[in-house]
Coordinates of C-alpha atoms in Angstrom, one line a residue:
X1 CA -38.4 -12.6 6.1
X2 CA -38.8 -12.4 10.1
X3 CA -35.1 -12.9 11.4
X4 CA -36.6 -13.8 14.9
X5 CA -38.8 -16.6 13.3
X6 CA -37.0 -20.0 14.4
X7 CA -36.6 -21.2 10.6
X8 CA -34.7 -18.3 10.0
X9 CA -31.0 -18.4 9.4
X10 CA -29.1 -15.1 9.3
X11 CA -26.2 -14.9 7.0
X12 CA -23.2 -13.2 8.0
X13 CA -21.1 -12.2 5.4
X14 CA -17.3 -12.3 6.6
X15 CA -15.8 -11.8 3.0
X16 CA -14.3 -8.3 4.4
X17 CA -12.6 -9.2 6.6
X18 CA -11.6 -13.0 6.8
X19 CA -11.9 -12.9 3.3
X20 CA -9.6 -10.3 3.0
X21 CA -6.8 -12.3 4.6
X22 CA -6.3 -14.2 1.6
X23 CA -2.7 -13.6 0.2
X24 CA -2.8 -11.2 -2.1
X25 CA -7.0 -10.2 -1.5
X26 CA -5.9 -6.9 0.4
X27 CA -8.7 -4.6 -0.8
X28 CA -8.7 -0.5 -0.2
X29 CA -11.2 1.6 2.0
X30 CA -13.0 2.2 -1.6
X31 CA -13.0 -1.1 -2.4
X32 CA -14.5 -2.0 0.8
X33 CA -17.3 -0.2 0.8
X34 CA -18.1 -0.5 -2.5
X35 CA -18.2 -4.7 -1.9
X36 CA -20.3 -3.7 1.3
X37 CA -22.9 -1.9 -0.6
X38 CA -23.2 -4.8 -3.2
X39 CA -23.7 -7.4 0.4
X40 CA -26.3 -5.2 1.7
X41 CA -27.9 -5.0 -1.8
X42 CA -27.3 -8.9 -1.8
X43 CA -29.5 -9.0 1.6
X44 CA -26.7 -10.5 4.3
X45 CA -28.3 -9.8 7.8
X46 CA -24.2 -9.1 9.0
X47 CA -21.3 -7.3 7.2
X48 CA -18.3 -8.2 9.3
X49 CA -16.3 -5.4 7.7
X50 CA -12.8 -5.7 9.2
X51 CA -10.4 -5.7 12.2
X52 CA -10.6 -2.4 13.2
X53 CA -7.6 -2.7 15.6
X54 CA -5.3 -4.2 12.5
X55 CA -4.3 -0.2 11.4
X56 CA -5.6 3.0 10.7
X57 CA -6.7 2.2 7.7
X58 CA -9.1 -1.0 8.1
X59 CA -10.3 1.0 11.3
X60 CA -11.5 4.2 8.9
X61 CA -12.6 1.4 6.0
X62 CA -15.3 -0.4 8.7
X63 CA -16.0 3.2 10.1
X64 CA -16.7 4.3 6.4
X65 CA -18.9 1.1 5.8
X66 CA -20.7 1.9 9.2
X67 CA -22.2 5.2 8.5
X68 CA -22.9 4.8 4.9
X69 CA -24.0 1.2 4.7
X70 CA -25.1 0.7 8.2
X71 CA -27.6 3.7 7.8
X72 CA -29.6 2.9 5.5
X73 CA -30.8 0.0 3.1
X74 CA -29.4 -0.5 -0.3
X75 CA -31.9 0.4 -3.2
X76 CA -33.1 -3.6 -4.0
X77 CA -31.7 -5.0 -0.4
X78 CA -34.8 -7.5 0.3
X79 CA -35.3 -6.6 3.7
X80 CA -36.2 -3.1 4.7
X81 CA -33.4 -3.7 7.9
X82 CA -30.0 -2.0 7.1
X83 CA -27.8 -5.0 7.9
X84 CA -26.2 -5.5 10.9
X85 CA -22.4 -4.1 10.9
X86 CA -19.8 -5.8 12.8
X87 CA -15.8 -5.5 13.3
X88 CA -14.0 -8.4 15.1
X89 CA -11.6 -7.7 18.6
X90 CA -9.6 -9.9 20.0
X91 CA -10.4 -10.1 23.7
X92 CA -8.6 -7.5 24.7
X93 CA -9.6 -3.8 25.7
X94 CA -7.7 -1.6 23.3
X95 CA -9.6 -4.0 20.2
X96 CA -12.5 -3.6 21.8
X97 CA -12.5 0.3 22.0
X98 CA -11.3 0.6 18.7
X99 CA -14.1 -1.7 17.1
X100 CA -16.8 0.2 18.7
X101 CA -15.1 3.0 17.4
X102 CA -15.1 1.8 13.8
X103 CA -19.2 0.2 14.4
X104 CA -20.6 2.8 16.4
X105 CA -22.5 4.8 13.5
X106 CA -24.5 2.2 12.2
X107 CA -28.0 1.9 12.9
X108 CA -27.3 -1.6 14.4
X109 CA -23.4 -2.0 15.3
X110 CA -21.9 -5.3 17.1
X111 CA -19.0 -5.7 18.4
X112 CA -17.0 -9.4 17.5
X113 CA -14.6 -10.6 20.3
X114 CA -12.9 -13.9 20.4
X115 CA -10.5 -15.9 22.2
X116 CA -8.5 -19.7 21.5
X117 CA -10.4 -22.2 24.0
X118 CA -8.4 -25.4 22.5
X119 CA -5.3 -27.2 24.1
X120 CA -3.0 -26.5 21.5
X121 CA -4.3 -22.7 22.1
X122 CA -4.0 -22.5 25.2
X123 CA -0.3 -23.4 25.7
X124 CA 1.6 -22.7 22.6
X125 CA -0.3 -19.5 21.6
X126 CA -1.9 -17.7 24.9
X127 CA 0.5 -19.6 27.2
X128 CA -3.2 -19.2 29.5
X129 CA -5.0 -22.3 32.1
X130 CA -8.3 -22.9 31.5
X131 CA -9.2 -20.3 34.9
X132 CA -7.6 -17.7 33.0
X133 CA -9.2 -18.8 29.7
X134 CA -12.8 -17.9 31.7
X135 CA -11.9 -15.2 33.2
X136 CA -10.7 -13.1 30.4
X137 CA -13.7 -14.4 28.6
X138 CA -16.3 -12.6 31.1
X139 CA -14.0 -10.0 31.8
X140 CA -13.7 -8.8 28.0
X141 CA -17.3 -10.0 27.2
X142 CA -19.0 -7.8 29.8
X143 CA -16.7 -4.7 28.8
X144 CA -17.8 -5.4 25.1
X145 CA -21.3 -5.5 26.5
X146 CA -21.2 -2.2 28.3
X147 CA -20.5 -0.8 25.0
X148 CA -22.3 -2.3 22.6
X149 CA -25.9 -3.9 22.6
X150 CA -25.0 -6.7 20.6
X151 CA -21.9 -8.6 21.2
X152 CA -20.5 -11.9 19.6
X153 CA -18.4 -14.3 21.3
X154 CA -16.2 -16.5 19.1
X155 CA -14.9 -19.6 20.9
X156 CA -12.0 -20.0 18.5
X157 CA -11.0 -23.3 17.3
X158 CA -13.8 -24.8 19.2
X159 CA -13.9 -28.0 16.7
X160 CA -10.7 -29.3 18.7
X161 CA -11.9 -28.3 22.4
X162 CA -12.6 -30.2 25.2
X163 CA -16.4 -30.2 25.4
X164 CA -17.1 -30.0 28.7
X165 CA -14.4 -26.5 28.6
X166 CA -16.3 -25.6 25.8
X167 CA -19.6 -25.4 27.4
X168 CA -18.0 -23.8 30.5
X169 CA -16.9 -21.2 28.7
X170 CA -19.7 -20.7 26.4
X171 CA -21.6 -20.6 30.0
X172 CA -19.7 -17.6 30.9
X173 CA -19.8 -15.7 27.4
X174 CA -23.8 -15.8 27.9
X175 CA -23.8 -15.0 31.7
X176 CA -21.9 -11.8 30.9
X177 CA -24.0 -10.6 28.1
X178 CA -23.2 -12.3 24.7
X179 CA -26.1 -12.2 22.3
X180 CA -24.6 -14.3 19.5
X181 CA -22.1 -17.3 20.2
X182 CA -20.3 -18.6 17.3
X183 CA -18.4 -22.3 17.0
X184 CA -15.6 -21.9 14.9
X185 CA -13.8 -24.9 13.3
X186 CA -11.2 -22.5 12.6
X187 CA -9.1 -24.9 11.0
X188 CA -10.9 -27.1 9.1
X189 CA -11.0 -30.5 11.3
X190 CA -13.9 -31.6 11.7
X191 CA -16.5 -34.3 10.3
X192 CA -20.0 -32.9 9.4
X193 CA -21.7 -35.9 11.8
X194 CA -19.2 -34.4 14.8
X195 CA -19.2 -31.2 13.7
X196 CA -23.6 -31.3 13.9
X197 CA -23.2 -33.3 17.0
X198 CA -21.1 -31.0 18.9
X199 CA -23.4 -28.3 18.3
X200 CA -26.6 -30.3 19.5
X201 CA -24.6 -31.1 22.9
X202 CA -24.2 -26.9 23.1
X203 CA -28.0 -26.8 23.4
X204 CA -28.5 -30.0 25.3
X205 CA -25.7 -28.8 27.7
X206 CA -25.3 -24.9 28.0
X207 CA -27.4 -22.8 29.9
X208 CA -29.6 -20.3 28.5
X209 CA -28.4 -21.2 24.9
X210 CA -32.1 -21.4 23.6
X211 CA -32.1 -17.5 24.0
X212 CA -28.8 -16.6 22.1
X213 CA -28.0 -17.3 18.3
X214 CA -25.3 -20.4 17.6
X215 CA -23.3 -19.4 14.9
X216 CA -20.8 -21.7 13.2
X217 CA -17.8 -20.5 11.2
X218 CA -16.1 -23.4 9.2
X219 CA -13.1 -23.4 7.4
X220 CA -12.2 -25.6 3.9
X221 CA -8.8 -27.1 4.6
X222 CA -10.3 -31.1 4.3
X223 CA -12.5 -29.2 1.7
X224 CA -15.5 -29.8 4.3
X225 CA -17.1 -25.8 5.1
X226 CA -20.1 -26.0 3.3
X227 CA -21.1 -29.8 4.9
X228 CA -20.2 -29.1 8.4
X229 CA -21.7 -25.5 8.2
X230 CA -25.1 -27.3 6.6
X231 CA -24.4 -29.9 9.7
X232 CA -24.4 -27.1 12.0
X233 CA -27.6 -25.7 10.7
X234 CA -29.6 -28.9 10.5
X235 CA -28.4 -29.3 14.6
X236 CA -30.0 -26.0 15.1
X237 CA -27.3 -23.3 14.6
X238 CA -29.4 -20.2 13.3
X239 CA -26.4 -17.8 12.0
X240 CA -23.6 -19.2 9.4
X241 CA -20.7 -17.5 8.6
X242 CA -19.4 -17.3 4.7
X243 CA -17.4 -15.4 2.7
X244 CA -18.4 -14.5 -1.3
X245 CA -16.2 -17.2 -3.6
X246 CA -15.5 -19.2 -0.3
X247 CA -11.8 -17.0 0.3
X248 CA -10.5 -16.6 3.6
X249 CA -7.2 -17.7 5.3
X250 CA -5.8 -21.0 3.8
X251 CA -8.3 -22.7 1.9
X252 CA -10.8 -20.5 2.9
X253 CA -14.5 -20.3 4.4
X254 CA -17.4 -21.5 3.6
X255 CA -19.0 -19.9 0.3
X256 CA -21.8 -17.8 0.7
X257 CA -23.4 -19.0 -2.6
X258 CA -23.3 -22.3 -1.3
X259 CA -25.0 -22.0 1.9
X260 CA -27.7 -19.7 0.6
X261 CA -28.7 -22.4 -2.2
X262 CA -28.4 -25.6 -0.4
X263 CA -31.5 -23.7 1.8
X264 CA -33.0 -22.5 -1.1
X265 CA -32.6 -25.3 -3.6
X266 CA -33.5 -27.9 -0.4
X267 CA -36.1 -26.0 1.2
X268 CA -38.6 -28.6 1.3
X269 CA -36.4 -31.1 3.3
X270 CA -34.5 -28.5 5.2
X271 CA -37.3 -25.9 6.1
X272 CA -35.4 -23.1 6.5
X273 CA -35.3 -19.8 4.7
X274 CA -32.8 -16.7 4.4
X275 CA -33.1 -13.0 3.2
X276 CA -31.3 -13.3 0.7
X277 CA -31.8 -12.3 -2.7
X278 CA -30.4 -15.0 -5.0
X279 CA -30.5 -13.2 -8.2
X280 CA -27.5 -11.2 -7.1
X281 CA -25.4 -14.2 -6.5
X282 CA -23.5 -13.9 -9.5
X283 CA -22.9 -10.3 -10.1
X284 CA -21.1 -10.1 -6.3
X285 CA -19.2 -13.3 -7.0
X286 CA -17.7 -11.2 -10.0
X287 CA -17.6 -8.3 -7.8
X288 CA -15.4 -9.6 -5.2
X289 CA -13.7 -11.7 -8.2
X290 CA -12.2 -8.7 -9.6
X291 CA -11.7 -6.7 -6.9
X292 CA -9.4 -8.9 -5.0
X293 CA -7.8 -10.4 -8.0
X294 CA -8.8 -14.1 -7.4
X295 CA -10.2 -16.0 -10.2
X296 CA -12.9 -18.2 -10.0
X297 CA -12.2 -21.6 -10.7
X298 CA -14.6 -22.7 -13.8
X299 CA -16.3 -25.6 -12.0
X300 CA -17.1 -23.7 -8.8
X301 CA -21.2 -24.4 -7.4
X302 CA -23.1 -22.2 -8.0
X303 CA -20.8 -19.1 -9.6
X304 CA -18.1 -21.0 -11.7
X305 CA -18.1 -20.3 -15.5
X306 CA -18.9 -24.1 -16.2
X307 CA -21.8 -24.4 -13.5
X308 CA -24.3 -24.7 -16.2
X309 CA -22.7 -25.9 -18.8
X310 CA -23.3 -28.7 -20.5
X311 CA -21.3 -30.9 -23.2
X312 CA -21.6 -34.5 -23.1
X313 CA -23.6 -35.8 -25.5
X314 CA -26.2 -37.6 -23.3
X315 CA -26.5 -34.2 -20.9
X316 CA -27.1 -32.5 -23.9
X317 CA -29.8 -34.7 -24.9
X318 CA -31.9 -35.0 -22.0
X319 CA -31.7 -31.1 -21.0
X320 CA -33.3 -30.8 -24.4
X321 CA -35.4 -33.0 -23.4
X322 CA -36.1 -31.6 -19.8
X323 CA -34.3 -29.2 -18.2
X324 CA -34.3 -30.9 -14.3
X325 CA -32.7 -33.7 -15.6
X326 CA -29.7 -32.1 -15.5
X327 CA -30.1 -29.0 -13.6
X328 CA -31.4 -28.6 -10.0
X329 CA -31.2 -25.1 -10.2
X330 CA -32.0 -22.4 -12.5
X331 CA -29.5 -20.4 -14.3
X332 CA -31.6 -17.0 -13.8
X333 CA -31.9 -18.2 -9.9
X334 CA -28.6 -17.0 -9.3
X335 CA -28.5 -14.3 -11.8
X336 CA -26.8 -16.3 -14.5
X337 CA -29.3 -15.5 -17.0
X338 CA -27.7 -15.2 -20.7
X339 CA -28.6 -12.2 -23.0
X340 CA -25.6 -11.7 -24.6
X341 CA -27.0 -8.5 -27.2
X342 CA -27.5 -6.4 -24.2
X343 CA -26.1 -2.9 -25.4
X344 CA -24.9 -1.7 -28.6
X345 CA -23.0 1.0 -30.6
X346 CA -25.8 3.0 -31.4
X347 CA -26.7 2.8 -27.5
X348 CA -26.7 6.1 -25.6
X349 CA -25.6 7.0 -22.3
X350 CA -28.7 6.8 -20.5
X351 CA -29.2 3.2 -21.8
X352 CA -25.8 2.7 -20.1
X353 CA -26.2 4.0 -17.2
X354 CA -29.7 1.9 -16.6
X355 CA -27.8 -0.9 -17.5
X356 CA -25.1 -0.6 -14.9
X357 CA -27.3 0.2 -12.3
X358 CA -29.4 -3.3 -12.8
X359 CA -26.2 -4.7 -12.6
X360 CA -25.3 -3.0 -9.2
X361 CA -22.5 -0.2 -10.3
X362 CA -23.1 3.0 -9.1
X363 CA -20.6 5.2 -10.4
X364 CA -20.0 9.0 -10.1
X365 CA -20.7 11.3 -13.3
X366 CA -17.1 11.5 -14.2
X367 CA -16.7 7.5 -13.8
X368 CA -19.7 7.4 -16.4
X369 CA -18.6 9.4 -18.8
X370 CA -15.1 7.9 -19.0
X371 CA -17.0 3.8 -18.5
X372 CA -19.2 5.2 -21.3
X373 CA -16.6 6.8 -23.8
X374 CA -14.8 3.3 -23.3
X375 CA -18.3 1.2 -23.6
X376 CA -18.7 3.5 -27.2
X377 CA -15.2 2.4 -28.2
X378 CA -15.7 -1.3 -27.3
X379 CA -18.7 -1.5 -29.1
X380 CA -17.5 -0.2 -32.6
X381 CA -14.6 -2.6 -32.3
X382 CA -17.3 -5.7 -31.2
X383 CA -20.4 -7.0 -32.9
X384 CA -22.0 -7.3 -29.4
X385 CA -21.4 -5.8 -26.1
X386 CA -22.8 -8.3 -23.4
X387 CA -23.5 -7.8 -19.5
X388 CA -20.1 -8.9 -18.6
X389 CA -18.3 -6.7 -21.0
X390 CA -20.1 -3.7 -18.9
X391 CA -19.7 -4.9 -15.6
X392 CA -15.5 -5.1 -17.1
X393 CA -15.5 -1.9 -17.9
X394 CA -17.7 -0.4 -14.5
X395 CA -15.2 -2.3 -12.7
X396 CA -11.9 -0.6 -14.2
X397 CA -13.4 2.5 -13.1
X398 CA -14.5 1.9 -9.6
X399 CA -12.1 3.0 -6.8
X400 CA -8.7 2.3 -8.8
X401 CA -5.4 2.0 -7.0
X402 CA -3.7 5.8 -6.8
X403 CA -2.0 5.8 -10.4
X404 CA 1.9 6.6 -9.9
X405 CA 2.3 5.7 -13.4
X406 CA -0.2 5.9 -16.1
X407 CA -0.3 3.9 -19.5
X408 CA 0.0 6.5 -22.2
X409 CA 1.5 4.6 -25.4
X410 CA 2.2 0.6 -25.5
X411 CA 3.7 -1.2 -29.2
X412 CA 4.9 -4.7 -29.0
X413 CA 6.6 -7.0 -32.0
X414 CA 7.1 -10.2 -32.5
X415 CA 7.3 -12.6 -34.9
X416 CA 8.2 -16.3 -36.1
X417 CA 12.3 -16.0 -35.7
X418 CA 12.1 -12.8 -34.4
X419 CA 13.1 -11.3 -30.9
X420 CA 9.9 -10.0 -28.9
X421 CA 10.6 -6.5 -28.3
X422 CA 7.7 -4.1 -26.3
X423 CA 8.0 0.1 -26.3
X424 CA 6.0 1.8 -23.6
X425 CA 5.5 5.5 -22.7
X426 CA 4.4 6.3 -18.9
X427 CA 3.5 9.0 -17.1
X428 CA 4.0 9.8 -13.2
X429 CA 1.3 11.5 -11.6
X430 CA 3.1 14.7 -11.8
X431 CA 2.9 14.7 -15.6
X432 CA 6.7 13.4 -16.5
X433 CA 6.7 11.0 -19.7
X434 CA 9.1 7.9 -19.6
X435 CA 9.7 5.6 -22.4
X436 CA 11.3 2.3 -22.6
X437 CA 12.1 -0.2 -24.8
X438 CA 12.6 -4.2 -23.7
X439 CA 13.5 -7.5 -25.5
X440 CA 12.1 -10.8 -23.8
X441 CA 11.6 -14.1 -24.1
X442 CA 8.2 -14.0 -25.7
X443 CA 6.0 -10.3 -26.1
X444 CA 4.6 -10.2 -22.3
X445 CA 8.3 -10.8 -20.8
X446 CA 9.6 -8.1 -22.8
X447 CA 6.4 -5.5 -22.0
X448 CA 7.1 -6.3 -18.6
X449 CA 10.7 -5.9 -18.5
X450 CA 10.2 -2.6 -20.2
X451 CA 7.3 -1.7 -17.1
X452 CA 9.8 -2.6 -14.6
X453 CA 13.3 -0.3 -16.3
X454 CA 10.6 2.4 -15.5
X455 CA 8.8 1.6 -12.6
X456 CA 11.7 0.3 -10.5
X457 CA 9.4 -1.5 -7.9
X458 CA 11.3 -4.3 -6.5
X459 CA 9.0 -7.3 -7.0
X460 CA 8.2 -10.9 -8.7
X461 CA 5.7 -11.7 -10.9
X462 CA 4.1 -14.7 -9.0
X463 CA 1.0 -15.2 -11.4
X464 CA -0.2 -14.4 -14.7
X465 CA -3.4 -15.3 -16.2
X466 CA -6.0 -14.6 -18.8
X467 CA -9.3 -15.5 -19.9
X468 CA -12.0 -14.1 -22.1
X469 CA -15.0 -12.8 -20.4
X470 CA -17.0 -13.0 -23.7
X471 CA -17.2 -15.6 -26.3
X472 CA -16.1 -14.8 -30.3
X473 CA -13.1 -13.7 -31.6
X474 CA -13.9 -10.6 -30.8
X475 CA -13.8 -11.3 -26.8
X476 CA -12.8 -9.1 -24.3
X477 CA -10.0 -9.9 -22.6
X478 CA -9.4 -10.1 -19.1
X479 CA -5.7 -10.2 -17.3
X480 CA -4.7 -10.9 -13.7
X481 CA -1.6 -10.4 -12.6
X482 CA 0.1 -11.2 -8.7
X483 CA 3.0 -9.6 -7.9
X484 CA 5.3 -10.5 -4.7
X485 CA 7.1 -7.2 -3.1
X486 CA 10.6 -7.9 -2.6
X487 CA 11.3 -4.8 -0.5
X488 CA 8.8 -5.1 2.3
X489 CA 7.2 -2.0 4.0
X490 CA 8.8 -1.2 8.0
X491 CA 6.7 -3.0 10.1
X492 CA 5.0 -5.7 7.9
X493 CA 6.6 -8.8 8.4
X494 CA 6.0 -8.1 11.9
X495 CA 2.3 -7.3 11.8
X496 CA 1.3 -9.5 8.9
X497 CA 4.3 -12.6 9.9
X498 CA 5.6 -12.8 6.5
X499 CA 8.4 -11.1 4.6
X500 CA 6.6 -10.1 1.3
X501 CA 3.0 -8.7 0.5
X502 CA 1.1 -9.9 -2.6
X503 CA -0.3 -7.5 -4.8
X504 CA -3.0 -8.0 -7.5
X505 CA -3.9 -5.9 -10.7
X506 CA -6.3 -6.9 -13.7
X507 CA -7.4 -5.2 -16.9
X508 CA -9.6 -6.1 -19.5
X509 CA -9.6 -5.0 -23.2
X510 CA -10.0 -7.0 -26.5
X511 CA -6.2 -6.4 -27.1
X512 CA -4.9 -8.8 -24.9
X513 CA -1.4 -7.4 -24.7
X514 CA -2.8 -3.8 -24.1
X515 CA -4.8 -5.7 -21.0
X516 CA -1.8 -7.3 -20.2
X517 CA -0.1 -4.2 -19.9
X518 CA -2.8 -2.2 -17.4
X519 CA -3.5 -5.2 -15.3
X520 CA 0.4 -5.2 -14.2
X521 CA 0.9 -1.6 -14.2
X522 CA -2.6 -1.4 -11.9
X523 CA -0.7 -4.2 -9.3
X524 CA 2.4 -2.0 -9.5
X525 CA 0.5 0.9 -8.4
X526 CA -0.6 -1.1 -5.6
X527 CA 2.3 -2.0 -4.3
X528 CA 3.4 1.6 -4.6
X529 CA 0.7 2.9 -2.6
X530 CA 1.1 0.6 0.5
X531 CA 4.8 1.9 0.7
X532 CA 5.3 4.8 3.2
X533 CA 4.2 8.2 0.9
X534 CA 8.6 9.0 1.5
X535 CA 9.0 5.6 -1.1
X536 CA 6.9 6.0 -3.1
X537 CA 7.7 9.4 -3.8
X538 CA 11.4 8.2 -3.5
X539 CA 10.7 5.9 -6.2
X540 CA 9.1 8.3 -8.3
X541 CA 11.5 10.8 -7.8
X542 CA 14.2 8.0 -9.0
X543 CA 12.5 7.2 -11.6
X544 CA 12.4 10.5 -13.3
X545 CA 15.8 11.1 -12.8
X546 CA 17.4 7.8 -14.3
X547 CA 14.8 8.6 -16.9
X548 CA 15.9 12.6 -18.0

């Protein structure tokens, strides 16, 4: 795959950091780079890996992702290129500085720098005239440029901007250097027919744009990303911007798995190709599933649990008949290829370890031995141990939040008549056992309650919910829990413009209530760690004191 070849549309992959806005999808440096590795594996041509300027912390995360992602290509990445790393900047010199900072050690860094070009933009957010839009525009663009080699400029909310502005300033973005110029509907307006039409006047209209890359970035609010991203494309756009499961801000961007096999599936009317490898579709869709906490819905394209499944009767009959009747697309395409007796009890530890690395976990020696000792475990308590029971348990033991409180001993009762009562045993980090016992409305309300006499993390359960990941009766279970923070850290509302951060946690298990237990007590842990170290030591300390 020749990125410069004009049928050729590079993916950028924006799932770290736009993605990342979604409520609750806050992910850690870890968790970052271990997503990044599975992109680059995937074969995205860009990782935008964050907002370097947000904090500290996403600064050192897209830093991290630089030098050990951006150096070197992922064992079964399809192209030979490390990809492309990128962190976004407003248009403003202290975000730029501190995104080359962040991209700097990859092979092939870019800096991302935007500014708001519509009316509403202009005067209710930047308070700025069109001049002063165009100036800033150059003035930021060329400092990017004497930087960084490869700059983006993102013209944002471009889908409600006055053309003729647009192009002007577009004009400007390429006269002072931009390689890349992207058209954002940043909120989700636009028809696909205006949307493709607005980005065939760019080329009819703006100077020089045959020698830079139009990139569009849609968002789903009318439910319309994928169609005015495929419009964009089919007017001549050659970079798209996607995000794994289609998360972002609101109703999110436009899925990566779409994009990729609309090309792929419709090559022969559309002519275009990507790098990437669609095999691996699946396995980062559960990936990112589980490591932000957000569930795919069941009749997602593409990745959703019902995407090839078939139950009425006469879509039974003809795919027994012929498979394309029903299907446009291969299961095994996307990597959704069923052998369900993958591993068994009398299966050894190198067996395992071959088997996670085909699915694209790489963990440490100590994260193998304890994945394995729980694998062994699993599988004399199953009949069968299938791919997504491993890539459960691989996922429990990748990058875990810091554990203030660790699950040591769990019973819950209940009964027909009965009250619902739940004892539990923690321990702190430091080694100090609590136990509590809870009543409740039903078992989880009084396991909880119990969690939270010990814990004492002011918060509010905002979602619960649980599916098997298996099939049987023997299924393993898999819990995800959001949790609201009622006592906000200093400084959030005013960076993030809300009062309360969400915080996710999931387990899996066969025991439901056991998974129940660790998926809450993982999002608790969360929410600890992104206190200030003096509360959550304060919290500990509390803890152990109310408790003996």
């Amino acid at each position: 795959m020749d990125p410069t070849d004009a049928n050729y549309v590079r993916i950028f992959d924006t799932t770290l950091r736009d993605g990342e806005q979604s409520p609750g999808a806050s992910m850690t440096s870890d968790e970052k780079l271990e997503v990044a590795r599975m992109l680059s594996r995937v074969g995205v041509d860009v990782i935008e890996a964050g907002f370097p300027a947000a904090s500290p912390d996403d600064l050192a995360a897209v830093k991290a992702i630089a030098e050990r992602v951006g150096n070197l290509c992922v064992e079964g990445r399809p192209s030979n290129r490390p990809p492309t790393i990128c962190g976004l900047a407003r248009a403003q010199r202290r975000d730029i500085e501190q995104a080359w900072e962040a991209v700097k050690p990859a092979k092939h860094p870019r800096i991302h720098t935007f500014l708001a070009t519509s009316p509403i933009h202009r005067e209710h957010k930047l308070r700025m005239s069109q001049a002063q839009v165009l100036e800033r525009v150059n003035e930021m663009v060329r400092f990017a440029c004497g930087l960084c080699a490869d700059v983006e400029f993102s013209a944002e909310d471009a889908g409600r901007t006055e053309e003729d502005f647009l192009h002007e300033v577009l004009d400007v973005a390429i006269a002072a250097g931009a390689k890349t110029l992207n058209i954002p509907d940043t909120v989700g307006y636009t028809m696909p027919d205006e949307f493709g039409e607005r980005i065939a006047r760019i080329y009819q209209r703006v100077k020089d744009s045959q020698n830079v890359v139009i990139s569009v970035h849609c968002h789903n609010d009318l439910g319309l990303a994928t169609a005015n991203s495929l419009a964009g494309i089919r007017a001549g756009a050659r970079q798209v911007e996607v995000a794994v499961n289609g998360i972002g801000e609101r109703a999110g961007n436009t899925s990566l798995e779409e994009i990729v096999m609309a090309l792929h599936t419709r090559r022969s009317a559309l002519e275009l190709t990507t790098g990437i490898d669609t095999t691996q579709l699946i396995r980062v869709s559960r990936l990112v599933s589980k490591t932000t906490g957000i569930v795919v819905q069941p009749n997602k394209a593409i990745v959703g649990a019902n995407a090839f499944a078939h139950e009425a009767g006469i879509h039974q009959d003809g795919m027994l008949k012929h498979e394309e009747t029903y299907e446009i697309m291969r299961p095994e395409t996307v990597g959704a290829s069923q052998s369900h007796l993958v591993l068994g009890k009398h299966s050894g530890r190198h067996a395992f370890a071959v088997r996670l690395k085909e699915l694209g976990y790489d963990l440490d020696a100590p994260q193998l031995e304890k994945a394995f000792n729980q694998f062994k475990a699993l599988a004399d308590k199953k009949k069968t141990v299938t791919d997504a029971d491993v890539e459960a348990l691989a996922s429990s033991e990748l990058h875990p939040p810091k554990e203030h409180f660790i699950l040591e001993r769990l019973q819950v009762s209940s009964a027909l008549g009965g009250i619902p009562t739940a004892t539990i045993r923690l321990l702190t980090s430091d080694g100090v056992a609590h136990t509590q016992a809870a009543t409740g409305g039903g078992p989880i309300d009084a396991l909880y309650k119990a969690i939270d006499a010990i814990v004492k993390a002011p918060s509010v359960l905002v979602e619960y919910s649980v599916h098997a990941v298996t099939e049987g009766i023997d299924a393993l279970g898999e819990v995800s829990v959001r949790i609201r923070s009622d006592n906000p850290s200093k400084g959030q509302s005013a960076q993030h413009g809300r009062q309360h951060r969400v915080f996710y946690g999931h387990g899996a298990d066969p025991d439901i209530l056991l998974a129940s237990a660790k998926a809450y007590i993982a999002a608790l842990n969360r929410l600890l760690s992104h206190r200030e170290p003096t509360r959550v030591s304060e919290t500990v300390k509390d803890s152990a004191q109310a408790r003996g």
